[in-house]
PDB file of C-alpha atoms in Angstrom:
ATOM      1  CA  MET Q   1       0.000   0.000   0.000  1.00 53.00           C
ATOM      2  CA  THR Q   2       1.338   3.434  -0.918  1.00 56.00           C
ATOM      3  CA  ALA Q   3       0.400   6.931   0.123  1.00 54.00           C
ATOM      4  CA  ASP Q   4      -1.526   7.254  -3.164  1.00 56.00           C
ATOM      5  CA  MET Q   5      -3.831   4.478  -1.993  1.00 54.00           C
ATOM      6  CA  LEU Q   6      -4.903   6.161   1.245  1.00 55.00           C
ATOM      7  CA  PRO Q   7      -8.533   7.119   1.189  1.00 55.00           C
ATOM      8  CA  PRO Q   8      -9.156  10.573  -0.263  1.00 53.00           C
ATOM      9  CA  LEU Q   9     -11.467  11.090   2.701  1.00 51.00           C
ATOM     10  CA  PHE Q  10      -8.408  11.300   4.968  1.00 55.00           C
ATOM     11  CA  PHE Q  11      -6.976  14.239   3.051  1.00 54.00           C
ATOM     12  CA  SER Q  12     -10.286  15.989   2.543  1.00 53.00           C
ATOM     13  CA  THR Q  13     -11.078  15.664   6.251  1.00 52.00           C
ATOM     14  CA  LEU Q  14      -7.812  17.358   7.145  1.00 51.00           C
ATOM     15  CA  LEU Q  15      -8.321  20.069   4.533  1.00 51.00           C
ATOM     16  CA  HIS Q  16     -11.846  20.828   5.719  1.00 51.00           C
ATOM     17  CA  ALA Q  17     -10.693  21.120   9.311  1.00 50.00           C
ATOM     18  CA  LYS Q  18     -10.717  24.524  10.893  1.00 49.00           C
ATOM     19  CA  THR Q  19      -8.251  26.880   9.288  1.00 57.00           C
ATOM     20  CA  SER Q  20      -6.628  27.417  12.646  1.00 65.00           C
ATOM     21  CA  THR Q  21      -5.461  23.784  12.692  1.00 74.00           C
ATOM     22  CA  LEU Q  22      -4.591  23.472   9.018  1.00 79.00           C
ATOM     23  CA  ASP Q  23      -1.458  25.625   9.021  1.00 81.00           C
ATOM     24  CA  PRO Q  24       0.141  24.033  12.106  1.00 85.00           C
ATOM     25  CA  THR Q  25      -0.751  20.572  10.793  1.00 85.00           C
ATOM     26  CA  ALA Q  26       0.718  21.316   7.371  1.00 86.00           C
ATOM     27  CA  LYS Q  27       3.876  22.686   8.974  1.00 88.00           C
ATOM     28  CA  ALA Q  28       4.213  19.663  11.265  1.00 90.00           C
ATOM     29  CA  LEU Q  29       3.709  17.192   8.423  1.00 90.00           C
ATOM     30  CA  ALA Q  30       6.220  19.074   6.274  1.00 90.00           C
ATOM     31  CA  THR Q  31       8.725  18.801   9.130  1.00 91.00           C
ATOM     32  CA  LEU Q  32       8.052  15.080   9.513  1.00 91.00           C
ATOM     33  CA  GLY Q  33       8.400  14.549   5.765  1.00 90.00           C
ATOM     34  CA  ALA Q  34      11.753  16.331   5.763  1.00 91.00           C
ATOM     35  CA  ILE Q  35      12.956  14.244   8.725  1.00 91.00           C
ATOM     36  CA  CYS Q  36      11.971  11.025   6.951  1.00 90.00           C
ATOM     37  CA  GLU Q  37      13.644  12.182   3.755  1.00 89.00           C
ATOM     38  CA  LYS Q  38      16.944  12.892   5.523  1.00 91.00           C
ATOM     39  CA  ASP Q  39      17.109   9.753   7.670  1.00 87.00           C
ATOM     40  CA  ALA Q  40      17.130   6.422   5.806  1.00 85.00           C
ATOM     41  CA  LYS Q  41      17.481   4.496   9.086  1.00 90.00           C
ATOM     42  CA  LEU Q  42      14.284   6.064  10.380  1.00 88.00           C
ATOM     43  CA  ASN Q  43      12.402   4.883   7.288  1.00 86.00           C
ATOM     44  CA  ALA Q  44      13.734   1.358   7.827  1.00 88.00           C
ATOM     45  CA  ILE Q  45      12.582   1.424  11.455  1.00 89.00           C
ATOM     46  CA  LEU Q  46       9.165   2.804  10.547  1.00 89.00           C
ATOM     47  CA  SER Q  47       8.701   0.097   7.908  1.00 88.00           C
ATOM     48  CA  ALA Q  48       9.609  -2.769  10.255  1.00 88.00           C
ATOM     49  CA  PRO Q  49       6.555  -5.039  10.635  1.00 86.00           C
ATOM     50  CA  THR Q  50       7.750  -6.419  13.974  1.00 87.00           C
ATOM     51  CA  LEU Q  51       7.434  -3.258  16.075  1.00 87.00           C
ATOM     52  CA  SER Q  52       5.812  -3.881  19.418  1.00 90.00           C
ATOM     53  CA  PRO Q  53       2.996  -1.615  20.616  1.00 89.00           C
ATOM     54  CA  GLU Q  54       5.426  -0.073  23.128  1.00 92.00           C
ATOM     55  CA  ASP Q  55       7.923   0.678  20.344  1.00 90.00           C
ATOM     56  CA  LYS Q  56       5.188   2.232  18.224  1.00 89.00           C
ATOM     57  CA  SER Q  57       4.073   4.393  21.126  1.00 90.00           C
ATOM     58  CA  ALA Q  58       7.641   5.576  21.745  1.00 91.00           C
ATOM     59  CA  ILE Q  59       8.138   6.313  18.047  1.00 90.00           C
ATOM     60  CA  VAL Q  60       4.866   8.252  17.848  1.00 91.00           C
ATOM     61  CA  SER Q  61       5.691  10.370  20.896  1.00 89.00           C
ATOM     62  CA  GLU Q  62       9.173  11.141  19.523  1.00 90.00           C
ATOM     63  CA  LEU Q  63       7.765  12.037  16.090  1.00 90.00           C
ATOM     64  CA  VAL Q  64       5.213  14.348  17.722  1.00 90.00           C
ATOM     65  CA  LYS Q  65       8.064  16.101  19.552  1.00 89.00           C
ATOM     66  CA  GLN Q  66      10.076  16.376  16.330  1.00 88.00           C
ATOM     67  CA  ALA Q  67       7.052  17.775  14.488  1.00 86.00           C
ATOM     68  CA  GLY Q  68       7.287  20.910  16.578  1.00 78.00           C
ATOM     69  CA  GLY Q  69       4.509  20.848  19.050  1.00 59.00           C
ATOM     70  CA  ASN Q  70       1.826  18.659  20.468  1.00 55.00           C
ATOM     71  CA  THR Q  71      -0.890  19.151  17.882  1.00 74.00           C
ATOM     72  CA  ALA Q  72      -3.704  16.704  18.513  1.00 84.00           C
ATOM     73  CA  THR Q  73      -4.349  16.201  14.804  1.00 85.00           C
ATOM     74  CA  VAL Q  74      -0.784  15.084  14.083  1.00 89.00           C
ATOM     75  CA  LYS Q  75      -0.682  12.895  17.187  1.00 90.00           C
ATOM     76  CA  ASN Q  76      -3.963  11.184  16.246  1.00 90.00           C
ATOM     77  CA  PHE Q  77      -2.749  10.741  12.681  1.00 90.00           C
ATOM     78  CA  LEU Q  78       0.524   9.122  13.786  1.00 91.00           C
ATOM     79  CA  GLU Q  79      -1.276   6.882  16.272  1.00 92.00           C
ATOM     80  CA  THR Q  80      -3.630   5.737  13.516  1.00 92.00           C
ATOM     81  CA  LEU Q  81      -0.724   4.935  11.198  1.00 91.00           C
ATOM     82  CA  ALA Q  82       0.998   3.033  14.009  1.00 91.00           C
ATOM     83  CA  ALA Q  83      -2.128   1.079  14.948  1.00 90.00           C
ATOM     84  CA  ASN Q  84      -2.531  -0.051  11.342  1.00 91.00           C
ATOM     85  CA  ASN Q  85       1.184  -0.842  10.807  1.00 89.00           C
ATOM     86  CA  ARG Q  86       1.477   1.966   8.245  1.00 91.00           C
ATOM     87  CA  LEU Q  87       4.215   4.124   9.780  1.00 91.00           C
ATOM     88  CA  GLY Q  88       6.364   3.234   6.767  1.00 91.00           C
ATOM     89  CA  LEU Q  89       4.037   5.354   4.623  1.00 92.00           C
ATOM     90  CA  LEU Q  90       4.696   8.500   6.647  1.00 92.00           C
ATOM     91  CA  GLN Q  91       7.006  10.224   4.159  1.00 91.00           C
ATOM     92  CA  GLY Q  92       4.690   9.615   1.194  1.00 91.00           C
ATOM     93  CA  VAL Q  93       1.637  10.743   3.133  1.00 92.00           C
ATOM     94  CA  CYS Q  94       3.404  13.931   4.240  1.00 91.00           C
ATOM     95  CA  ASN Q  95       4.427  14.711   0.647  1.00 89.00           C
ATOM     96  CA  LYS Q  96       0.917  14.102  -0.709  1.00 90.00           C
ATOM     97  CA  PHE Q  97      -0.671  16.176   2.051  1.00 90.00           C
ATOM     98  CA  ASN Q  98       1.658  19.088   1.317  1.00 88.00           C
ATOM     99  CA  GLN Q  99       0.783  18.844  -2.385  1.00 84.00           C
ATOM    100  CA  ILE Q 100      -2.927  18.954  -1.591  1.00 86.00           C
ATOM    101  CA  VAL Q 101      -2.521  21.893   0.791  1.00 87.00           C
ATOM    102  CA  ALA Q 102      -0.490  23.771  -1.828  1.00 84.00           C
ATOM    103  CA  ALA Q 103      -3.154  23.089  -4.459  1.00 81.00           C
ATOM    104  CA  SER Q 104      -5.903  24.282  -2.136  1.00 83.00           C
ATOM    105  CA  ARG Q 105      -3.953  27.521  -1.623  1.00 84.00           C
ATOM    106  CA  GLY Q 106      -3.557  27.988  -5.377  1.00 84.00           C
ATOM    107  CA  GLU Q 107       0.187  27.286  -5.384  1.00 86.00           C
ATOM    108  CA  VAL Q 108       1.926  25.660  -8.328  1.00 85.00           C
ATOM    109  CA  GLU Q 109       5.388  24.229  -7.847  1.00 87.00           C
ATOM    110  CA  MET Q 110       8.093  25.176 -10.338  1.00 90.00           C
ATOM    111  CA  ILE Q 111      11.437  23.390 -10.120  1.00 92.00           C
ATOM    112  CA  VAL Q 112      14.287  24.924 -12.085  1.00 94.00           C
ATOM    113  CA  THR Q 113      17.277  22.607 -12.461  1.00 95.00           C
ATOM    114  CA  SER Q 114      20.545  24.191 -13.528  1.00 94.00           C
ATOM    115  CA  ALA Q 115      24.232  23.251 -13.614  1.00 93.00           C
ATOM    116  CA  GLN Q 116      25.050  26.048 -11.157  1.00 94.00           C
ATOM    117  CA  PRO Q 117      22.919  27.898  -8.590  1.00 94.00           C
ATOM    118  CA  LEU Q 118      20.857  30.677 -10.146  1.00 93.00           C
ATOM    119  CA  ASP Q 119      20.740  34.157  -8.678  1.00 93.00           C
ATOM    120  CA  SER Q 120      17.467  35.608  -7.422  1.00 92.00           C
ATOM    121  CA  LYS Q 121      17.211  38.013 -10.380  1.00 94.00           C
ATOM    122  CA  THR Q 122      17.273  35.152 -12.909  1.00 92.00           C
ATOM    123  CA  LEU Q 123      14.767  33.147 -10.871  1.00 92.00           C
ATOM    124  CA  ALA Q 124      12.483  36.188 -10.688  1.00 91.00           C
ATOM    125  CA  LYS Q 125      12.600  36.589 -14.486  1.00 92.00           C
ATOM    126  CA  LEU Q 126      11.756  32.908 -14.960  1.00 90.00           C
ATOM    127  CA  GLU Q 127       8.938  33.156 -12.441  1.00 89.00           C
ATOM    128  CA  THR Q 128       7.474  36.189 -14.215  1.00 88.00           C
ATOM    129  CA  ALA Q 129       7.679  34.530 -17.631  1.00 87.00           C
ATOM    130  CA  VAL Q 130       6.159  31.240 -16.497  1.00 87.00           C
ATOM    131  CA  SER Q 131       3.421  32.874 -14.391  1.00 85.00           C
ATOM    132  CA  LYS Q 132       2.110  34.561 -17.540  1.00 83.00           C
ATOM    133  CA  SER Q 133       1.900  31.253 -19.430  1.00 80.00           C
ATOM    134  CA  SER Q 134      -1.193  29.109 -19.731  1.00 77.00           C
ATOM    135  CA  HIS Q 135       0.488  26.286 -17.793  1.00 70.00           C
ATOM    136  CA  VAL Q 136       0.046  28.069 -14.472  1.00 75.00           C
ATOM    137  CA  GLY Q 137      -3.490  29.416 -14.681  1.00 72.00           C
ATOM    138  CA  ALA Q 138      -5.025  32.648 -13.512  1.00 72.00           C
ATOM    139  CA  GLY Q 139      -4.814  33.467  -9.831  1.00 73.00           C
ATOM    140  CA  LYS Q 140      -2.205  30.793  -9.077  1.00 81.00           C
ATOM    141  CA  LYS Q 141       1.022  31.477  -7.188  1.00 85.00           C
ATOM    142  CA  LEU Q 142       4.308  29.936  -8.258  1.00 85.00           C
ATOM    143  CA  LYS Q 143       6.506  28.314  -5.658  1.00 87.00           C
ATOM    144  CA  VAL Q 144       9.976  28.381  -7.246  1.00 90.00           C
ATOM    145  CA  THR Q 145      12.745  25.988  -6.238  1.00 91.00           C
ATOM    146  CA  ASN Q 146      16.232  25.936  -7.756  1.00 94.00           C
ATOM    147  CA  GLU Q 147      17.983  22.571  -7.845  1.00 94.00           C
ATOM    148  CA  VAL Q 148      21.579  22.136  -8.927  1.00 94.00           C
ATOM    149  CA  ASN Q 149      22.646  19.180 -11.086  1.00 94.00           C
ATOM    150  CA  SER Q 150      26.062  19.492 -12.703  1.00 92.00           C
ATOM    151  CA  ASP Q 151      25.281  16.539 -15.008  1.00 92.00           C
ATOM    152  CA  ILE Q 152      23.124  18.750 -17.247  1.00 93.00           C
ATOM    153  CA  ILE Q 153      26.313  20.649 -18.210  1.00 92.00           C
ATOM    154  CA  GLY Q 154      24.452  23.891 -18.933  1.00 92.00           C
ATOM    155  CA  GLY Q 155      21.027  25.267 -19.745  1.00 92.00           C
ATOM    156  CA  LEU Q 156      17.906  24.644 -17.693  1.00 93.00           C
ATOM    157  CA  ILE Q 157      15.261  22.063 -16.993  1.00 94.00           C
ATOM    158  CA  VAL Q 158      11.998  23.696 -15.912  1.00 92.00           C
ATOM    159  CA  GLU Q 159       9.241  21.606 -14.332  1.00 92.00           C
ATOM    160  CA  VAL Q 160       5.862  23.249 -13.757  1.00 89.00           C
ATOM    161  CA  GLY Q 161       3.240  20.942 -12.332  1.00 79.00           C
ATOM    162  CA  ASP Q 162       3.332  17.882 -14.564  1.00 82.00           C
ATOM    163  CA  ARG Q 163       5.049  19.606 -17.515  1.00 88.00           C
ATOM    164  CA  THR Q 164       8.791  19.537 -18.169  1.00 91.00           C
ATOM    165  CA  ILE Q 165      10.775  21.782 -20.498  1.00 90.00           C
ATOM    166  CA  ASP Q 166      14.279  20.401 -21.031  1.00 93.00           C
ATOM    167  CA  LEU Q 167      16.614  23.063 -22.417  1.00 92.00           C
ATOM    168  CA  SER Q 168      19.773  21.461 -21.037  1.00 93.00           C
ATOM    169  CA  VAL Q 169      23.005  20.976 -22.942  1.00 93.00           C
ATOM    170  CA  SER Q 170      23.094  17.295 -21.978  1.00 92.00           C
ATOM    171  CA  ALA Q 171      19.684  16.747 -23.623  1.00 91.00           C
ATOM    172  CA  ARG Q 172      20.880  18.418 -26.815  1.00 92.00           C
ATOM    173  CA  ILE Q 173      24.038  16.290 -26.855  1.00 92.00           C
ATOM    174  CA  ALA Q 174      21.939  13.170 -26.366  1.00 91.00           C
ATOM    175  CA  LYS Q 175      19.711  14.162 -29.322  1.00 92.00           C
ATOM    176  CA  MET Q 176      22.750  14.754 -31.528  1.00 92.00           C
ATOM    177  CA  ASN Q 177      24.289  11.424 -30.530  1.00 92.00           C
ATOM    178  CA  LYS Q 178      21.020   9.676 -31.341  1.00 92.00           C
ATOM    179  CA  LEU Q 179      20.865  11.359 -34.760  1.00 91.00           C
ATOM    180  CA  LEU Q 180      24.446  10.333 -35.480  1.00 90.00           C
ATOM    181  CA  THR Q 181      23.966   6.718 -34.440  1.00 90.00           C
ATOM    182  CA  ASP Q 182      20.616   6.436 -36.270  1.00 88.00           C
ATOM    183  CA  SER Q 183      22.071   7.744 -39.536  1.00 76.00           C
ATOM    184  CA  LEU Q 184      25.041   5.319 -39.411  1.00 69.00           C
TER     185      LEU Q 184
END
């Protein structure tokens, strides 16, 4: 079972909760997702099917502390995952929840991959250009992230939602190599 398979009712229930609990819950789940992403050993522990109820309780209380507060919603959520032996899904659930919260706020994620870090002026120009395109939609806010990947050699790879524009040098070299090998 993956995070995609969790009932949509779970996410919609959290999103329809009072606004006063939504922001702290989203922040706590983002923190938990980041912790899971950084620590591979934690993911292995959370996925272990042989955890005793005492171990699960200790893990839940530590995760609640790490989440930055004792929010009842997050505690109940973690206890439910633990009771159903689904703590291994925590990272995926946190990522999906953050995507849903961002969508409900009208945010669209834009990831710009470059060979070297881009300055804020260049990112602002890209954000302005992409926000005017039809891929973003009216009234939506762009959330821009710059990732660095030296393997692309130069150029940019821009991902907006589910669309990707690959203007990297490595992609052009790959196309030329394919043309050369196909013609021989």
